[in-house]
PDB file of C-alpha atoms in Angstrom:
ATOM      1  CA  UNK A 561      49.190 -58.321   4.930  1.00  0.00           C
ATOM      2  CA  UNK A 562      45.741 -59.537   4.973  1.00  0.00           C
ATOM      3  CA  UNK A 563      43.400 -58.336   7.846  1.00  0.00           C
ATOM      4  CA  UNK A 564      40.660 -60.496   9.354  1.00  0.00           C
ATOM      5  CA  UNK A 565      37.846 -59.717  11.164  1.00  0.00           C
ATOM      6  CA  UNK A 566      36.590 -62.232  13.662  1.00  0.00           C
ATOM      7  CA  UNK A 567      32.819 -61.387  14.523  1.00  0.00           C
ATOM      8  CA  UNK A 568      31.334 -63.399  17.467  1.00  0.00           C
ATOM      9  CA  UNK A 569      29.773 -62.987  20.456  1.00  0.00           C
ATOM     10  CA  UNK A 570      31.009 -65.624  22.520  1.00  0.00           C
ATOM     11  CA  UNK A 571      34.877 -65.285  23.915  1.00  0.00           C
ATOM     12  CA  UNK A 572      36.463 -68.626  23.930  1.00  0.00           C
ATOM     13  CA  UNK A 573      35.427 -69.140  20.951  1.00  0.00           C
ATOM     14  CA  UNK A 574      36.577 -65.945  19.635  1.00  0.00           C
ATOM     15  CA  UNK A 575      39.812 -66.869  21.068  1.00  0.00           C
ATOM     16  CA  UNK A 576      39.982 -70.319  19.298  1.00  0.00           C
ATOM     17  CA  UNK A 577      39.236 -69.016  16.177  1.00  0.00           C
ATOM     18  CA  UNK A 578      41.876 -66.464  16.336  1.00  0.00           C
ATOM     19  CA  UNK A 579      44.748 -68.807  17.689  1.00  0.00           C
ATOM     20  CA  UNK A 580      43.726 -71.031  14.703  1.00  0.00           C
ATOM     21  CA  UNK A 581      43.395 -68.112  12.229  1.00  0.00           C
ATOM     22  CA  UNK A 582      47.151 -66.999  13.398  1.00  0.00           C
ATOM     23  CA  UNK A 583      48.305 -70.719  13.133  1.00  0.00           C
ATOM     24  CA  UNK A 584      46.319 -71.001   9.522  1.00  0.00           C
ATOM     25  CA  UNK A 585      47.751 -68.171   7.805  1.00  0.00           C
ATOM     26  CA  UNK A 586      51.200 -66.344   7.948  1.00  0.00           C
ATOM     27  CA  UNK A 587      50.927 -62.295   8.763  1.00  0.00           C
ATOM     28  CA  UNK A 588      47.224 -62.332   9.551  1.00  0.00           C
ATOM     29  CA  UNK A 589      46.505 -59.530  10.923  1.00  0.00           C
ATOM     30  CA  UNK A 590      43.058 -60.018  13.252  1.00  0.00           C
ATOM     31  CA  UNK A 591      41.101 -58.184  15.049  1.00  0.00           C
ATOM     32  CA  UNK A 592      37.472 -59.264  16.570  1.00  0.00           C
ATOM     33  CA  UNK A 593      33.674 -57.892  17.016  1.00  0.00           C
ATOM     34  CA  UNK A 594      30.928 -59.552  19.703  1.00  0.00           C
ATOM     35  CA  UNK A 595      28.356 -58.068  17.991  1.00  0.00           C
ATOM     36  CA  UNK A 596      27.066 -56.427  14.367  1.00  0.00           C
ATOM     37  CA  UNK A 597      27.279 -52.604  15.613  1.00  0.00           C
ATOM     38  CA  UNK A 598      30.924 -53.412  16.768  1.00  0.00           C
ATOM     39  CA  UNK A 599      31.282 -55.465  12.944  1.00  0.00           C
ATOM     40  CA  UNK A 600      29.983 -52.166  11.829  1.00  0.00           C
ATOM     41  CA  UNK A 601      31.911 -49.590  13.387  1.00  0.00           C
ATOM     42  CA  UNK A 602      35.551 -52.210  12.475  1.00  0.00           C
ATOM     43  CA  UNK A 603      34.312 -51.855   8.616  1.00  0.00           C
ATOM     44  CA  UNK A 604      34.237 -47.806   9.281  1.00  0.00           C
ATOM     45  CA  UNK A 605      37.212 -47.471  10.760  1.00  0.00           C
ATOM     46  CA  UNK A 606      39.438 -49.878   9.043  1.00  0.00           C
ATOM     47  CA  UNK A 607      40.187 -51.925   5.637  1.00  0.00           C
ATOM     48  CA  UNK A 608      38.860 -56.008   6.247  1.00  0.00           C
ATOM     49  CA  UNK A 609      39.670 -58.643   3.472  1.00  0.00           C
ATOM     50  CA  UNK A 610      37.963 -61.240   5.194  1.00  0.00           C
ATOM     51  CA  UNK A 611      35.241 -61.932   7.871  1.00  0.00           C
ATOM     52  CA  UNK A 612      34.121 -64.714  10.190  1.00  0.00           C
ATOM     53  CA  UNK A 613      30.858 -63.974  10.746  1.00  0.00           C
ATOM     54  CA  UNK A 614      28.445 -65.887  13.527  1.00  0.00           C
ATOM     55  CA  UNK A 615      24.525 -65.814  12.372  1.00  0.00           C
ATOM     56  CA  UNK A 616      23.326 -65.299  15.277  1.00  0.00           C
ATOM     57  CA  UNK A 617      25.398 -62.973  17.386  1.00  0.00           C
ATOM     58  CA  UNK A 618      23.501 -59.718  18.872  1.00  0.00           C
ATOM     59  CA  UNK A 619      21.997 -57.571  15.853  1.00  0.00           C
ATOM     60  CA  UNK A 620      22.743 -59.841  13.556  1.00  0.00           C
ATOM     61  CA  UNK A 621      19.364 -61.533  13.068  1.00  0.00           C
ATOM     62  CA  UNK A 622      20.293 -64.397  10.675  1.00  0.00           C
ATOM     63  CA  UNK A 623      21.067 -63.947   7.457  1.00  0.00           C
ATOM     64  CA  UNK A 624      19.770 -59.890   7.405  1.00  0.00           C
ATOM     65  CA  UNK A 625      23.347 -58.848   8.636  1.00  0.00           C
ATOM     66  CA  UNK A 626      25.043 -60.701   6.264  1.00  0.00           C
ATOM     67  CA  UNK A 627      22.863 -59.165   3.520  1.00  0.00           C
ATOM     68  CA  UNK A 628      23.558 -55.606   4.943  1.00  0.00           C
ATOM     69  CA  UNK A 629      27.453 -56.388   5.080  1.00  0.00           C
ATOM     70  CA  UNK A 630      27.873 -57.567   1.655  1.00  0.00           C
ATOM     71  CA  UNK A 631      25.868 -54.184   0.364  1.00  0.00           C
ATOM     72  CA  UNK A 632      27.701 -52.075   2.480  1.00  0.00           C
ATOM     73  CA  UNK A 633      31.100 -53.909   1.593  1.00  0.00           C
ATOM     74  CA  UNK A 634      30.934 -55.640  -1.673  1.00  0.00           C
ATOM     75  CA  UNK A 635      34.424 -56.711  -2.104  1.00  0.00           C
ATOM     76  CA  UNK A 636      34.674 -58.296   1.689  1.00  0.00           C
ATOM     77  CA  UNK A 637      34.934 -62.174   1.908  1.00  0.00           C
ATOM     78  CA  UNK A 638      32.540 -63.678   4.463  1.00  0.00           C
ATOM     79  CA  UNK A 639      32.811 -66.879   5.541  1.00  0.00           C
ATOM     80  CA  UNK A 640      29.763 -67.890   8.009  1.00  0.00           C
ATOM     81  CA  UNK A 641      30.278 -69.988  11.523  1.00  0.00           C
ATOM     82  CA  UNK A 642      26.867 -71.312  12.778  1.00  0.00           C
ATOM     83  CA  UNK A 643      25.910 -74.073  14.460  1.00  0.00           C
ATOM     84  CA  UNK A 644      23.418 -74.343  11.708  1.00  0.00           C
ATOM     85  CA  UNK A 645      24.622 -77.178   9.493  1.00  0.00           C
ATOM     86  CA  UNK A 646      20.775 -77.382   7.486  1.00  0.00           C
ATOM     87  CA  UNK A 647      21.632 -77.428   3.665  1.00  0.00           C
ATOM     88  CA  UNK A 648      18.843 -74.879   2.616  1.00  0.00           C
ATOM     89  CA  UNK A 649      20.418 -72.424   5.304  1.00  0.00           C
ATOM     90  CA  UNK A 650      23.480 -72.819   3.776  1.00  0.00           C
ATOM     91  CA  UNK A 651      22.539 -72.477   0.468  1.00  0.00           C
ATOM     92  CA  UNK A 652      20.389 -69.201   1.640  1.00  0.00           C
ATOM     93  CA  UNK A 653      24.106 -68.067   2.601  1.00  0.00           C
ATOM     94  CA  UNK A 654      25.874 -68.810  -0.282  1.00  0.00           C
ATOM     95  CA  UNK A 655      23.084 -67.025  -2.615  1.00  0.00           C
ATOM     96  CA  UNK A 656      23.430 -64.378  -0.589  1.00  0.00           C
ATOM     97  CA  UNK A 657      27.305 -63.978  -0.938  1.00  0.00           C
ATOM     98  CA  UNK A 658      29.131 -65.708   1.303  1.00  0.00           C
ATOM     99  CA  UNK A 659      31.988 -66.763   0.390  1.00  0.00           C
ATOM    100  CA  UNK A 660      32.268 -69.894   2.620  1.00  0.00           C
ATOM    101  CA  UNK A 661      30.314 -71.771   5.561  1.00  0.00           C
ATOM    102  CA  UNK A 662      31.965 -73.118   8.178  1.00  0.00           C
ATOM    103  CA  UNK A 663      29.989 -75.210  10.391  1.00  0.00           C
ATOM    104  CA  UNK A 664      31.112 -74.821  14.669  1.00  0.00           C
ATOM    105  CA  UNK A 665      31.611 -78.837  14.980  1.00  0.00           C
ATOM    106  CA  UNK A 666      34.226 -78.418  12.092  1.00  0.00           C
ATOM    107  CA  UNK A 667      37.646 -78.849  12.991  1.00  0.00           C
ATOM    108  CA  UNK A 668      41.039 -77.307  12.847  1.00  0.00           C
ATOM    109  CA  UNK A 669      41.822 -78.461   9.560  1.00  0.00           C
ATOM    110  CA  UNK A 670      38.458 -77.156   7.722  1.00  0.00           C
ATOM    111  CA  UNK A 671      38.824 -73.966   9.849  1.00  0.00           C
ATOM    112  CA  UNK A 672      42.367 -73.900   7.561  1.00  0.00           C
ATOM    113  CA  UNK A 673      41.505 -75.054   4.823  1.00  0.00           C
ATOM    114  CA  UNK A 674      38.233 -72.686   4.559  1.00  0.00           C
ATOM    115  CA  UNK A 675      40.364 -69.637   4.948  1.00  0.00           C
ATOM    116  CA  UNK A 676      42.944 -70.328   2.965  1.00  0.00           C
ATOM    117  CA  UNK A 677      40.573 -71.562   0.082  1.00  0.00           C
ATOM    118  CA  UNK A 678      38.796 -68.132   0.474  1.00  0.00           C
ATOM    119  CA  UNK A 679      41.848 -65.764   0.433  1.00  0.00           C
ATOM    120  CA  UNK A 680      42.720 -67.482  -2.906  1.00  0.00           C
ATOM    121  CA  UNK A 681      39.310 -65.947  -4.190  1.00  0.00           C
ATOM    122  CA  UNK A 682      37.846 -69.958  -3.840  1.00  0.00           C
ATOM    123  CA  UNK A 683      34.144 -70.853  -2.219  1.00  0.00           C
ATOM    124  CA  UNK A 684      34.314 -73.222   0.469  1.00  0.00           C
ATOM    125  CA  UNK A 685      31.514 -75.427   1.808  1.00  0.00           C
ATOM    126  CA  UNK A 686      32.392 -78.615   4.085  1.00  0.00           C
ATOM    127  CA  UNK A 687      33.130 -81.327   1.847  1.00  0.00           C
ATOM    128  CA  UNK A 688      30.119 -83.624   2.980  1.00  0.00           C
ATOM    129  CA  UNK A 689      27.521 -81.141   2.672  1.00  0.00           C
ATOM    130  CA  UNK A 690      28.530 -80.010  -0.955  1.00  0.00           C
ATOM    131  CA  UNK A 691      26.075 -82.447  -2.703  1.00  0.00           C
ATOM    132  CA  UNK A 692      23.325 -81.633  -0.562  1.00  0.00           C
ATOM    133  CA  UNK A 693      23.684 -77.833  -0.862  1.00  0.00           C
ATOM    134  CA  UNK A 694      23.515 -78.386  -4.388  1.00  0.00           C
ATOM    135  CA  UNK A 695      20.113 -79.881  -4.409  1.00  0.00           C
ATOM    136  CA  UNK A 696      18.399 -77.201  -2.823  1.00  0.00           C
ATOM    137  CA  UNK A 697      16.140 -74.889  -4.675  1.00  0.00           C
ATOM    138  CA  UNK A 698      16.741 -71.158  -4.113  1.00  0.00           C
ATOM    139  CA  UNK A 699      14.663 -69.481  -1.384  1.00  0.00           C
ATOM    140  CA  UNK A 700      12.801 -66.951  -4.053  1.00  0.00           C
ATOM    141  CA  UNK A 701      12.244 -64.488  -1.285  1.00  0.00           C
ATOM    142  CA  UNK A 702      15.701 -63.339  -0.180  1.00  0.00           C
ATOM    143  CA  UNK A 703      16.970 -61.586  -3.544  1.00  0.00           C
ATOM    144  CA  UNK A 704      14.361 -59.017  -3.073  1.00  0.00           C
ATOM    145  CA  UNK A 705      15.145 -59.090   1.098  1.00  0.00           C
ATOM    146  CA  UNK A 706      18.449 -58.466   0.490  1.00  0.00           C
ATOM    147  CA  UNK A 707      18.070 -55.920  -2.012  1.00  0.00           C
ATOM    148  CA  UNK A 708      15.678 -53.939   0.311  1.00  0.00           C
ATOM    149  CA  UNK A 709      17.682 -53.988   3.446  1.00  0.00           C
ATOM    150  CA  UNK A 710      20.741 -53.371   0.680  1.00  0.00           C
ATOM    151  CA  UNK A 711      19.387 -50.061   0.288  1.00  0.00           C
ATOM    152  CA  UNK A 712      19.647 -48.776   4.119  1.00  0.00           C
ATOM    153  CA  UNK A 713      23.000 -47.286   5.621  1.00  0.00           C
ATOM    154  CA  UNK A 714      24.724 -48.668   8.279  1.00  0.00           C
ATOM    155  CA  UNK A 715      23.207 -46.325  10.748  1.00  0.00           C
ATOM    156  CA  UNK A 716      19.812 -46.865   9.579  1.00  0.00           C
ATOM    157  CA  UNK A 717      20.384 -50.842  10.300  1.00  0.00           C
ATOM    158  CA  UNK A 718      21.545 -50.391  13.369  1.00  0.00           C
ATOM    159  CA  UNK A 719      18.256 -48.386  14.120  1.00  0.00           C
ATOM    160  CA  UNK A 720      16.212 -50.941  12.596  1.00  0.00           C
ATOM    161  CA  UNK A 721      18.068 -53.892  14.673  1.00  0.00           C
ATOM    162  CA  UNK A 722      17.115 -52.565  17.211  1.00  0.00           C
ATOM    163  CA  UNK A 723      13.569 -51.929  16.763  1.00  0.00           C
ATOM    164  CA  UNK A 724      13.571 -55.667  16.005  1.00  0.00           C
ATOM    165  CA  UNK A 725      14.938 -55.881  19.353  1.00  0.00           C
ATOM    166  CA  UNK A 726      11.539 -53.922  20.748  1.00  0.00           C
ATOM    167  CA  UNK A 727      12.895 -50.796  21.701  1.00  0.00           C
ATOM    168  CA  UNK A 728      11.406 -48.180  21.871  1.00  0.00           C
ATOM    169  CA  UNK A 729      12.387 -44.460  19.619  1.00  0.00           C
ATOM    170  CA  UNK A 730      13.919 -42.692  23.052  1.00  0.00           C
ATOM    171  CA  UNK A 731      15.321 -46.055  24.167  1.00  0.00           C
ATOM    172  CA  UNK A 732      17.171 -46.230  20.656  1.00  0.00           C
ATOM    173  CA  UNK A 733      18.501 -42.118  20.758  1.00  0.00           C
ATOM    174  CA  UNK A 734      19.852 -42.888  24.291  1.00  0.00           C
ATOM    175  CA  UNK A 735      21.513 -46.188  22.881  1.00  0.00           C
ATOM    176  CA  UNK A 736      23.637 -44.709  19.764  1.00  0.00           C
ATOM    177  CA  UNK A 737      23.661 -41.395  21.919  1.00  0.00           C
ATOM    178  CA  UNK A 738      21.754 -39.434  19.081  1.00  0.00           C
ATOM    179  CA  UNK A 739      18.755 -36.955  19.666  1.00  0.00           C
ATOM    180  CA  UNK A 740      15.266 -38.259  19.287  1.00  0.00           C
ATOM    181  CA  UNK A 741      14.441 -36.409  16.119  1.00  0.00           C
ATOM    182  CA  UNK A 742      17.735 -38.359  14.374  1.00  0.00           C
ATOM    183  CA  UNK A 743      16.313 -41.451  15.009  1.00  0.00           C
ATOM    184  CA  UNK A 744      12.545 -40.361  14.188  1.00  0.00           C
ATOM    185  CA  UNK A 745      14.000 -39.285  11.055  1.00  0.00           C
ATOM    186  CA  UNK A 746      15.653 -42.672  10.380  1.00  0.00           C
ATOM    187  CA  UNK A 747      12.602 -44.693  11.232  1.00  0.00           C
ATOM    188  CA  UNK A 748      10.690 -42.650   8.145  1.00  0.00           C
ATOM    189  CA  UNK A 749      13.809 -43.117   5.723  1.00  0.00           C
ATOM    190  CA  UNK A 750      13.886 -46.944   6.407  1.00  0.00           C
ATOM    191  CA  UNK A 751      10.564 -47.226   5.985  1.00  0.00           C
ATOM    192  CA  UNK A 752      10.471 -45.763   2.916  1.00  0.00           C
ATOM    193  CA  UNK A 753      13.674 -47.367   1.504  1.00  0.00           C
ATOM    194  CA  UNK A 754      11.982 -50.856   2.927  1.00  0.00           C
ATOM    195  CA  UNK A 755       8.745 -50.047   1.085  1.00  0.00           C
ATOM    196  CA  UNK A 756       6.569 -50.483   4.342  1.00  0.00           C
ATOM    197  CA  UNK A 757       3.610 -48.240   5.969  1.00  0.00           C
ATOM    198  CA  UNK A 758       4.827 -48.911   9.820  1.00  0.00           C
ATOM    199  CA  UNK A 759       7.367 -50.242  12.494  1.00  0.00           C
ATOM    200  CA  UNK A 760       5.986 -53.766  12.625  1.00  0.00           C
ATOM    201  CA  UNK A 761       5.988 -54.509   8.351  1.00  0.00           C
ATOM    202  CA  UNK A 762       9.795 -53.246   9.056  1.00  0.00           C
ATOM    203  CA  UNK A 763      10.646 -55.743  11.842  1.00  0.00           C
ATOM    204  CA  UNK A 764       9.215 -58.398   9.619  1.00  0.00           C
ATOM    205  CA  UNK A 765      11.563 -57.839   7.079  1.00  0.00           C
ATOM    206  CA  UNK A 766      14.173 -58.647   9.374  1.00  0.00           C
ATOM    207  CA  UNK A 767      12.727 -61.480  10.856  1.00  0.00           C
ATOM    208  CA  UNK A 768      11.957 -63.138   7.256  1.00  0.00           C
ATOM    209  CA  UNK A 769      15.892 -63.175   6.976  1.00  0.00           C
ATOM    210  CA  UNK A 770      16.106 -64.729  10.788  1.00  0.00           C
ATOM    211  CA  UNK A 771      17.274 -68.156  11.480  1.00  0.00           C
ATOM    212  CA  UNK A 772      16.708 -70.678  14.672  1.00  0.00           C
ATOM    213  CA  UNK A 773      19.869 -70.723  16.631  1.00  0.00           C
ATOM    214  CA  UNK A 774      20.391 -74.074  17.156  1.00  0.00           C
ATOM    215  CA  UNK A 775      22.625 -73.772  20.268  1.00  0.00           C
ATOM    216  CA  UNK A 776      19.682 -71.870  21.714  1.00  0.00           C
ATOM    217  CA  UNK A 777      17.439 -74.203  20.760  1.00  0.00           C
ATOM    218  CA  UNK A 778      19.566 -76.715  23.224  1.00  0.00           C
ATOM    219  CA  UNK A 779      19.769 -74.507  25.493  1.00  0.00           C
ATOM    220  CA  UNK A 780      15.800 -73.852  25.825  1.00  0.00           C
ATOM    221  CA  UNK A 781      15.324 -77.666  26.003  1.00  0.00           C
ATOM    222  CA  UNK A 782      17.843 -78.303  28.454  1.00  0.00           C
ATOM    223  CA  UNK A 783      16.108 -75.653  30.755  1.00  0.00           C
ATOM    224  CA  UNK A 784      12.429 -76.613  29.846  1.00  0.00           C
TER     225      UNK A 784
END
């Protein structure tokens, strides 16, 4: 029976995606994540054969969780959902192992046809952006990215996210309920692992791998 992880941060759409999921695929067996520490503790605790992963949930930032997933689970299929439809991010995806990219406005049928196509070992890109993938150059700085935030463990990203997210060392211990000294002594092994002198060169690795979220983009401009 294959098992399915569904990581996103907003319900209903959770909830679509696994009513379409169910209706996609006979003896799916799903279970869901609202955020990357909750993707991580699923791929800890149990065996996933494929993922749908949102860019731009919490502690993802972009396409550095997908990077971190694929080193820390090589064999797991990841198909992205973002409302990011730009060919180069796309492309950024793919070359950085995803096995598919869904786009949010797709509908049920490409929601099928992506998992199905996936399960069967098969990439899957949307049909009209295919060509225009295809035409975009690499993005020269993600192999060594990825292969830098490839070499931290799951704790240490979780550490790191959240430095990204500007808290502080004692704000971090009291969030994964560690002692102060664990997460001192994480800072200097991801430093070293990231080959950076401080905090701030570490947060930019992360943010090189970010991505505009498009629905928050709408969201800003509707407020402004």
């Amino acid at each position: 029976m294959p098992t399915l992880l569904i990581a996103d941060d907003h319900p209903l759409f959770r909830a679509a995606l696994h009513r379409a999921a169910e209706e996609a695929v006979a003896d799916l067996q799903i279970s869901e994540a609202d955020s990357l520490h909750s993707v991580l503790e699923a791929l800890e605790s149990q065996q996933i054969d494929l993922m749908l992963l949102d860019l731009h949930m919490p502690g993802n930032h972009g396409l550095a969780g997908l990077a971190t997933i694929r080193a820390l689970q090589p064999g797991l299929a990841i198909i992205i959902v973002s409302a990011n439809e730009e060919p180069h991010v796309i492309r950024r995806a793919i070359d950085l192992g995803a096995a598919g990219y869904l786009p949010k406005s797709s509908g049920l049928t490409d929601l099928q046809s992506a998992l199905l196509s996936v399960l069967e070992g098969e990439r899957w890109i949307p049909a009209l952006l295919r060509e225009p993938v295809a035409r975009v150059a690499p993005f020269s700085k993600d192999a060594d990215l990825a292969a830098r935030l490839s070499s931290l463990s799951a704790h240490q990203y979780r550490v790191l996210s959240l430095v990204a997210e500007g808290l502080l060392n004692k704000q971090i211990a009291d969030r994964l309920g560690v002692q102060l000294r664990t997460v001192k002594a994480h800072m200097t092994r991801i430093m070293g692992r990231l080959g950076v002198r401080n905090r701030a060169q570490a947060i930019r690795v992360l943010h090189e791998m970010g991505l505009a979220d498009p629905a928050r983009q709408i969201e800003a401009a509707q407020d402004a």
